[in-house]
Structure formats: structure tokens, C-alpha cells
Coordinates of C-alpha atoms and ligand atoms in Angstrom, one line a residue:
M1 CA -27.9 -61.7 -37.6
I2 CA -26.3 -62.4 -41.0
V3 CA -22.6 -62.1 -41.4
S4 CA -21.6 -61.3 -44.9
S5 CA -18.3 -60.8 -46.7
A6 CA -19.7 -58.3 -49.0
I7 CA -16.9 -55.8 -49.5
E8 CA -15.9 -54.8 -53.0
R9 CA -12.4 -55.3 -54.2
R10 CA -11.0 -53.0 -57.0
Y11 CA -7.7 -53.4 -58.9
K12 CA -5.8 -50.3 -59.7
L13 CA -8.8 -48.0 -59.2
S14 CA -8.3 -44.4 -60.4
S15 CA -8.5 -41.7 -57.9
D16 CA -11.6 -40.1 -59.6
E17 CA -13.5 -43.4 -59.5
F18 CA -12.4 -43.9 -55.9
K19 CA -13.8 -40.5 -54.9
K20 CA -17.0 -40.9 -56.9
D21 CA -17.9 -44.5 -56.2
Y22 CA -16.7 -44.9 -52.6
V23 CA -15.8 -41.7 -50.7
E24 CA -18.9 -39.8 -51.8
L25 CA -21.2 -42.7 -51.2
G26 CA -19.6 -43.6 -47.8
K27 CA -18.9 -47.1 -49.1
P28 CA -15.9 -49.3 -47.9
V29 CA -13.7 -51.0 -50.5
I30 CA -10.4 -52.9 -50.7
L31 CA -8.0 -51.4 -53.3
S32 CA -5.3 -53.6 -54.7
G33 CA -2.5 -53.3 -57.2
V34 CA -1.7 -49.8 -56.0
T35 CA 1.3 -50.4 -53.7
S36 CA 3.0 -53.3 -55.8
N37 CA 6.2 -51.3 -56.3
W38 CA 6.8 -50.4 -52.7
S39 CA 10.1 -51.7 -51.4
G40 CA 8.6 -52.0 -47.9
F41 CA 7.1 -55.3 -49.0
E42 CA 10.5 -56.9 -49.3
K43 CA 12.3 -54.9 -46.6
W44 CA 9.9 -54.5 -43.7
S45 CA 9.7 -57.1 -41.0
L46 CA 9.6 -56.8 -37.2
K47 CA 13.2 -57.9 -37.2
Y48 CA 14.2 -55.2 -39.7
F49 CA 12.6 -52.5 -37.4
K50 CA 14.3 -54.0 -34.4
N51 CA 17.7 -53.8 -36.1
L52 CA 17.1 -50.3 -37.5
S53 CA 16.1 -48.7 -34.2
P54 CA 16.6 -51.0 -31.2
E55 CA 16.6 -48.3 -28.5
L56 CA 13.5 -46.4 -29.8
N57 CA 11.0 -45.9 -27.0
I58 CA 7.6 -47.0 -28.0
Y59 CA 4.2 -47.7 -26.4
A60 CA 2.2 -50.8 -26.7
K61 CA -1.4 -51.1 -25.5
K62 CA -3.3 -53.8 -23.6
F63 CA -7.1 -53.7 -24.2
C64 CA -8.6 -55.3 -21.2
N65 CA -12.2 -55.0 -19.8
N66 CA -12.9 -51.9 -21.9
K67 CA -9.8 -50.2 -20.5
I68 CA -6.6 -49.3 -22.3
E69 CA -3.4 -50.0 -20.4
I70 CA -0.2 -48.4 -21.8
C71 CA 3.1 -50.3 -21.6
P72 CA 6.3 -48.3 -22.4
L73 CA 9.0 -50.5 -24.0
T74 CA 12.0 -50.2 -26.4
M75 CA 11.5 -51.5 -29.9
K76 CA 14.0 -54.2 -29.2
K77 CA 12.3 -55.5 -26.1
Y78 CA 8.9 -55.3 -27.8
I79 CA 9.9 -57.3 -30.9
E80 CA 11.6 -59.9 -28.7
L81 CA 8.3 -60.4 -26.8
I82 CA 6.6 -61.0 -30.1
E83 CA 9.3 -63.3 -31.4
N84 CA 9.1 -65.4 -28.2
Y85 CA 5.3 -65.5 -28.4
E86 CA 5.3 -66.6 -32.1
K87 CA 7.7 -69.5 -31.3
A88 CA 5.5 -70.9 -28.5
P89 CA 2.2 -69.1 -28.2
E90 CA 1.0 -71.7 -25.7
N91 CA 3.8 -70.9 -23.3
N92 CA 3.9 -67.1 -23.5
P93 CA 1.4 -64.4 -22.7
L94 CA -0.1 -62.5 -25.6
P95 CA 2.2 -59.4 -26.1
P96 CA 0.6 -56.0 -25.8
Y97 CA -0.3 -54.4 -29.1
C98 CA 1.7 -51.5 -30.6
H99 CA -1.1 -49.3 -31.9
D100 CA -1.0 -45.9 -33.4
L101 CA 2.8 -45.4 -33.6
P102 CA 3.9 -42.5 -35.9
L103 CA 6.8 -44.6 -37.2
F104 CA 7.5 -42.5 -40.4
S105 CA 8.3 -39.5 -38.2
L106 CA 10.3 -41.7 -35.8
I107 CA 12.3 -43.5 -38.5
P108 CA 12.2 -41.3 -41.6
S109 CA 14.2 -43.7 -43.7
L110 CA 11.0 -45.8 -43.9
I111 CA 9.2 -43.2 -46.0
E112 CA 11.1 -44.1 -49.2
N113 CA 9.8 -47.7 -48.8
A114 CA 6.2 -46.6 -49.3
Q115 CA 6.7 -44.9 -52.7
P116 CA 4.9 -44.0 -54.8
F117 CA 2.3 -43.2 -52.2
P118 CA -1.2 -42.9 -53.7
I119 CA -1.7 -39.4 -52.4
N120 CA -4.2 -38.6 -55.2
Y121 CA -6.8 -40.6 -53.3
L122 CA -6.7 -37.9 -50.6
P123 CA -7.4 -34.1 -50.8
E124 CA -4.4 -32.1 -52.0
W125 CA -4.0 -30.5 -48.6
Y126 CA -2.4 -33.8 -47.3
C127 CA 0.2 -33.9 -50.0
Y128 CA 2.7 -31.9 -48.0
K129 CA 4.5 -34.4 -45.8
W130 CA 1.6 -36.9 -45.9
W131 CA 3.6 -39.4 -43.9
R132 CA 3.2 -37.3 -40.8
Y133 CA -0.5 -38.3 -40.6
C134 CA 0.3 -42.1 -40.7
Q135 CA 0.0 -44.4 -37.7
F136 CA 1.6 -47.9 -37.5
F137 CA 0.2 -51.1 -36.0
L138 CA 2.9 -53.7 -35.1
G139 CA 1.9 -56.8 -33.3
S140 CA 1.9 -60.6 -32.9
S141 CA -0.7 -62.9 -34.3
N142 CA -3.9 -62.8 -32.2
S143 CA -3.6 -59.1 -31.4
V144 CA -7.0 -57.7 -31.3
T145 CA -8.4 -54.2 -31.6
P146 CA -11.9 -54.2 -30.1
L147 CA -14.9 -52.7 -31.8
H148 CA -14.7 -48.9 -32.3
F149 CA -14.9 -46.2 -34.8
D150 CA -12.1 -43.7 -35.5
C151 CA -12.5 -40.9 -33.0
L152 CA -12.4 -37.8 -35.3
L153 CA -14.9 -39.4 -37.8
T154 CA -12.2 -39.3 -40.4
N155 CA -11.9 -41.5 -43.5
N156 CA -9.3 -44.2 -43.1
M157 CA -7.0 -45.8 -45.7
F158 CA -5.5 -48.8 -44.1
F159 CA -2.3 -50.3 -45.7
Q160 CA -1.5 -54.0 -44.9
I161 CA 2.2 -54.7 -45.4
V162 CA 3.1 -57.9 -43.5
G163 CA 0.7 -60.7 -42.4
R164 CA -3.1 -60.9 -42.7
K165 CA -5.8 -59.3 -40.6
Q166 CA -9.4 -60.3 -40.1
F167 CA -11.7 -57.3 -40.1
T168 CA -15.3 -57.2 -39.0
I169 CA -16.8 -53.9 -40.0
L170 CA -20.3 -52.4 -39.6
L171 CA -21.6 -49.3 -41.3
P172 CA -22.4 -46.3 -39.1
E173 CA -26.1 -46.9 -39.1
D174 CA -25.5 -50.2 -37.2
A175 CA -23.8 -48.4 -34.3
K176 CA -27.2 -48.3 -32.5
H177 CA -27.2 -52.2 -32.4
C178 CA -23.7 -52.5 -30.9
Y179 CA -24.0 -51.1 -27.4
R180 CA -21.8 -48.1 -27.4
Q181 CA -19.7 -47.2 -24.4
G182 CA -18.5 -43.6 -24.3
W183 CA -17.7 -41.9 -27.6
R184 CA -16.1 -44.5 -29.8
W185 CA -16.0 -48.0 -28.2
F186 CA -18.6 -50.7 -28.3
L187 CA -19.3 -53.6 -25.9
V188 CA -20.3 -56.2 -28.5
N189 CA -17.6 -58.6 -29.5
P190 CA -18.4 -59.4 -33.1
E191 CA -16.3 -62.5 -33.1
N192 CA -18.4 -64.1 -30.4
P193 CA -21.4 -61.9 -29.8
D194 CA -23.3 -62.6 -26.5
L195 CA -26.8 -62.2 -27.7
N196 CA -28.2 -62.7 -24.2
K197 CA -26.4 -59.6 -23.0
Y198 CA -26.6 -57.7 -26.3
P199 CA -29.8 -59.0 -28.0
D200 CA -30.2 -56.0 -30.4
Y201 CA -26.9 -57.0 -32.1
K202 CA -29.0 -59.5 -34.1
N203 CA -30.3 -56.6 -36.1
A204 CA -26.7 -55.5 -37.1
K205 CA -25.2 -56.4 -40.5
P206 CA -21.5 -57.2 -39.9
I207 CA -19.2 -57.6 -42.8
K208 CA -16.2 -59.9 -42.3
F209 CA -13.2 -60.3 -44.5
I210 CA -9.5 -60.8 -44.6
V211 CA -7.1 -58.0 -45.5
N212 CA -3.9 -59.3 -47.1
P213 CA -0.4 -57.8 -47.7
G214 CA -0.7 -55.4 -50.6
D215 CA -4.3 -54.5 -49.8
I216 CA -5.5 -51.1 -48.9
L217 CA -8.8 -51.0 -47.0
Y218 CA -10.8 -47.8 -47.3
M219 CA -13.3 -47.2 -44.4
P220 CA -15.7 -44.2 -44.5
P221 CA -16.1 -42.0 -41.5
G222 CA -17.9 -43.7 -38.6
T223 CA -17.3 -47.2 -39.8
L224 CA -17.2 -49.6 -36.8
H225 CA -14.3 -52.0 -37.0
H226 CA -13.0 -55.0 -35.0
V227 CA -9.6 -56.3 -36.1
R228 CA -7.7 -59.6 -35.3
S229 CA -4.2 -60.2 -36.6
L230 CA -4.0 -63.7 -38.1
D231 CA -0.2 -63.5 -38.3
M232 CA 2.6 -61.4 -37.0
S233 CA 1.7 -58.1 -38.6
I234 CA 2.8 -54.7 -39.9
S235 CA 0.2 -52.2 -41.1
F236 CA -0.3 -48.5 -41.1
N237 CA -3.2 -46.2 -41.7
I238 CA -3.8 -42.6 -42.7
D239 CA -6.8 -40.9 -41.2
W240 CA -8.0 -38.0 -43.3
H241 CA -10.9 -35.6 -43.8
T242 CA -12.5 -34.3 -46.9
Q243 CA -14.1 -30.8 -46.6
K244 CA -17.4 -32.5 -46.2
S245 CA -16.4 -35.0 -43.6
S246 CA -14.6 -32.3 -41.6
L247 CA -17.8 -30.3 -41.4
T248 CA -19.9 -33.3 -40.5
A249 CA -17.4 -34.1 -37.8
L250 CA -17.7 -30.6 -36.3
A251 CA -21.4 -31.1 -36.2
A252 CA -20.9 -34.3 -34.1
I253 CA -20.3 -32.1 -31.1
T254 CA -24.0 -32.3 -30.6
K255 CA -23.8 -36.1 -30.6
G256 CA -21.2 -36.5 -27.8
M257 CA -17.9 -36.0 -29.5
P258 CA -15.4 -35.0 -26.8
I259 CA -14.2 -31.4 -26.9
Q260 CA -10.6 -32.3 -27.6
N261 CA -11.7 -34.2 -30.7
L262 CA -13.6 -31.1 -31.7
Y263 CA -10.4 -29.1 -31.4
Y264 CA -8.5 -31.4 -33.8
N265 CA -11.4 -31.4 -36.2
F266 CA -11.5 -27.6 -36.1
L267 CA -7.8 -27.5 -37.1
L268 CA -8.4 -29.9 -40.0
T269 CA -11.4 -27.8 -41.1
M270 CA -9.2 -24.7 -41.0
G271 CA -6.8 -26.5 -43.4
L272 CA -9.3 -28.2 -45.7
V273 CA -12.1 -25.6 -45.9
L274 CA -10.3 -22.3 -45.1
K275 CA -7.1 -23.4 -46.8
V276 CA -4.7 -22.6 -43.9
P277 CA -1.5 -24.4 -45.0
P278 CA -0.4 -27.6 -43.3
Q279 CA 2.9 -26.0 -42.3
I280 CA 0.8 -23.9 -39.9
I281 CA -1.8 -26.4 -38.8
F282 CA 0.5 -29.4 -38.2
K283 CA 2.2 -28.1 -35.1
F284 CA -1.2 -27.8 -33.4
Y285 CA -2.4 -31.1 -34.7
K286 CA 0.7 -33.1 -33.8
P287 CA -0.4 -34.0 -30.2
Y288 CA -3.3 -35.9 -31.8
L289 CA -0.8 -38.6 -32.9
N290 CA -0.2 -39.5 -29.2
Y291 CA -3.8 -39.0 -28.2
V292 CA -5.3 -42.1 -26.6
S293 CA -9.1 -42.0 -26.3
Ligands
AKG1 O1 -5.2 -52.9 -37.2 C1 -5.8 -52.8 -36.2 O2 -5.7 -53.6 -35.2 C2 -6.7 -51.6 -35.9 C3 -6.8 -50.7 -37.0 C4 -7.6 -49.5 -36.7 O3 -8.4 -49.5 -35.8 C5 -7.5 -48.3 -37.6 O4 -6.8 -48.3 -38.6 O5 -8.2 -47.4 -37.3
FE2_2 FE1 -9.6 -47.7 -35.9

């Protein structure tokens, strides 16, 4: 198995080039120079979120033995766990990981810190209240998201704001070498693959790189990813379909996609292909933002 760091990096890429050279070809890329004017880079920190909304009820996740345990907490309690861990990692347990939090909807004042948002990279349908589709990731250093792909087979634009993250990604055709479990999770740990247990992983071609503050990582539908936070970190993503990816995702019902995912993809297809306005679709789509799978 050869681990490469072969991901392209493009500075101030136009939306036309992005669509032609990456989205249409299903090719990952790191975009930079696009979010330089965001005030979030100066303002946002875990402490800032704690002061802004201490009593906000949130959920953090523990990924253990291929199970996800949900821990309800307040923002204040959660950030304190992280602060204590960062002061003395050896004396504190690794805090759970706050994963998939729709923070723009919970604290709308944050939206203005992510302007101008590069909405031109996405289909126009997402323009109306784009921030409703974003999910945040807040966590301590050493937080890990195990290997998976995004469950609706959407495109993913991943915005790194604070701290660095180490990504290991694999293209969809490598899924067959990674020992899939259920619909979207994989048993191999790309950081320390057990080739005795998972010998076929030697045929996979993992790509490993660091995503820095200011970077946007684009991952095409079905890209496998394993993520380790190298620092205390704030990121968010937006999962989105094109007409084409929404139709491909519907067809994945024959490949084991759960029926609930099919329902969310059906809604997005109604929007993107049949042009049903987001004002109508979103109220049905909203539960997806709290869907753990
Ligand atoms: O940042 C992470 O830990 C996970 C990110 C992820 O899985 C995603 O954006 O889909
Ligand atoms: Fe993901």
C-alpha cells in the first residue's frame, strides 16, 4: 500500500473551473484564498462560542468499537471539558466530539462571520439560506472521525476555521478494499491499518494531507475519509448535491442505501431536478440535520 499526499491545491479558483475540473470529474481538491475576508477567522474560538451561548444544549459523540454514543451537554460544559483536556491531555480523558451541529441555525449571529460565502461553487438552489445546510465540528486535539463516506452520497465542501486536521481519504473505487460495515462505515483504521485482519487494504490508495485554517476541502460523493484533529478545532461543512449526484444517489438504493437516506435524497432531487423551491423542501429535509447513522 502506498500512501500519497497527492491532492491538488488551487488558489482563488473560479466556480466554472471548480465545476469543470473537479466536480464533474469527481476529483478532490483543496481551495484556498476564498475565505480570506471572513471575520470568523479572527472572532471564532471555542471560548467565543462558550461566551456567546453558554446554556445551548448540544450533543457530542463518542466513537467506540464501531458504535456511536451520544452525550448531551451544554456548550459551556463541553468547552470546559476541552479546555481542561488541552491543559493536561495526559491527566484527562479525551472529550467526546461535537459532530454535525447545525450551529448557524442555533446561533444566527455567526452567519455574518462567514461572508462572502462562495455560494457560486454550489447549484443555485442552495443559495436561499445556504447556512441551514451547514454542520459544525467542534473538538479537542486528537478527536477522530473513523473512516466513512457521507451517507447521502453528497458532495462535501469542508471549511477549516481554527486548528489543523489530518485527513486520510480514499476514492470511492477503493471502498472494496476497506472492509465496509453497514452502509457508510469501514473497519480499517487508515492511521494504523491491521493488514493481518484486513489484508486487502494493501490494494487501496490512501491520500493523506493536512487541512489548515483558511482551506476548503472539496470531497466528491462517496469519498471515504478518516479525520484526526491535530489541534483544538472548529470546522464546518456543507453537503450538497448536483442534479447528477442526486440521481446517482437515488440509484444507490440498489446498493444498500437505507430507506431514510433515500427519502432525504428524494427531497433534494425534487428541489434540484424538479425545481421545487427550498422554502418547501427544507421543512421536510430538516430532520436530516439531526440524523445519526
Ligand atoms: O472533521 C471531521 O472530523 C469529520 C468531517 C466529516 O466527516 C465530514 O465533513 O463529512
Ligand atoms: Fe464525513
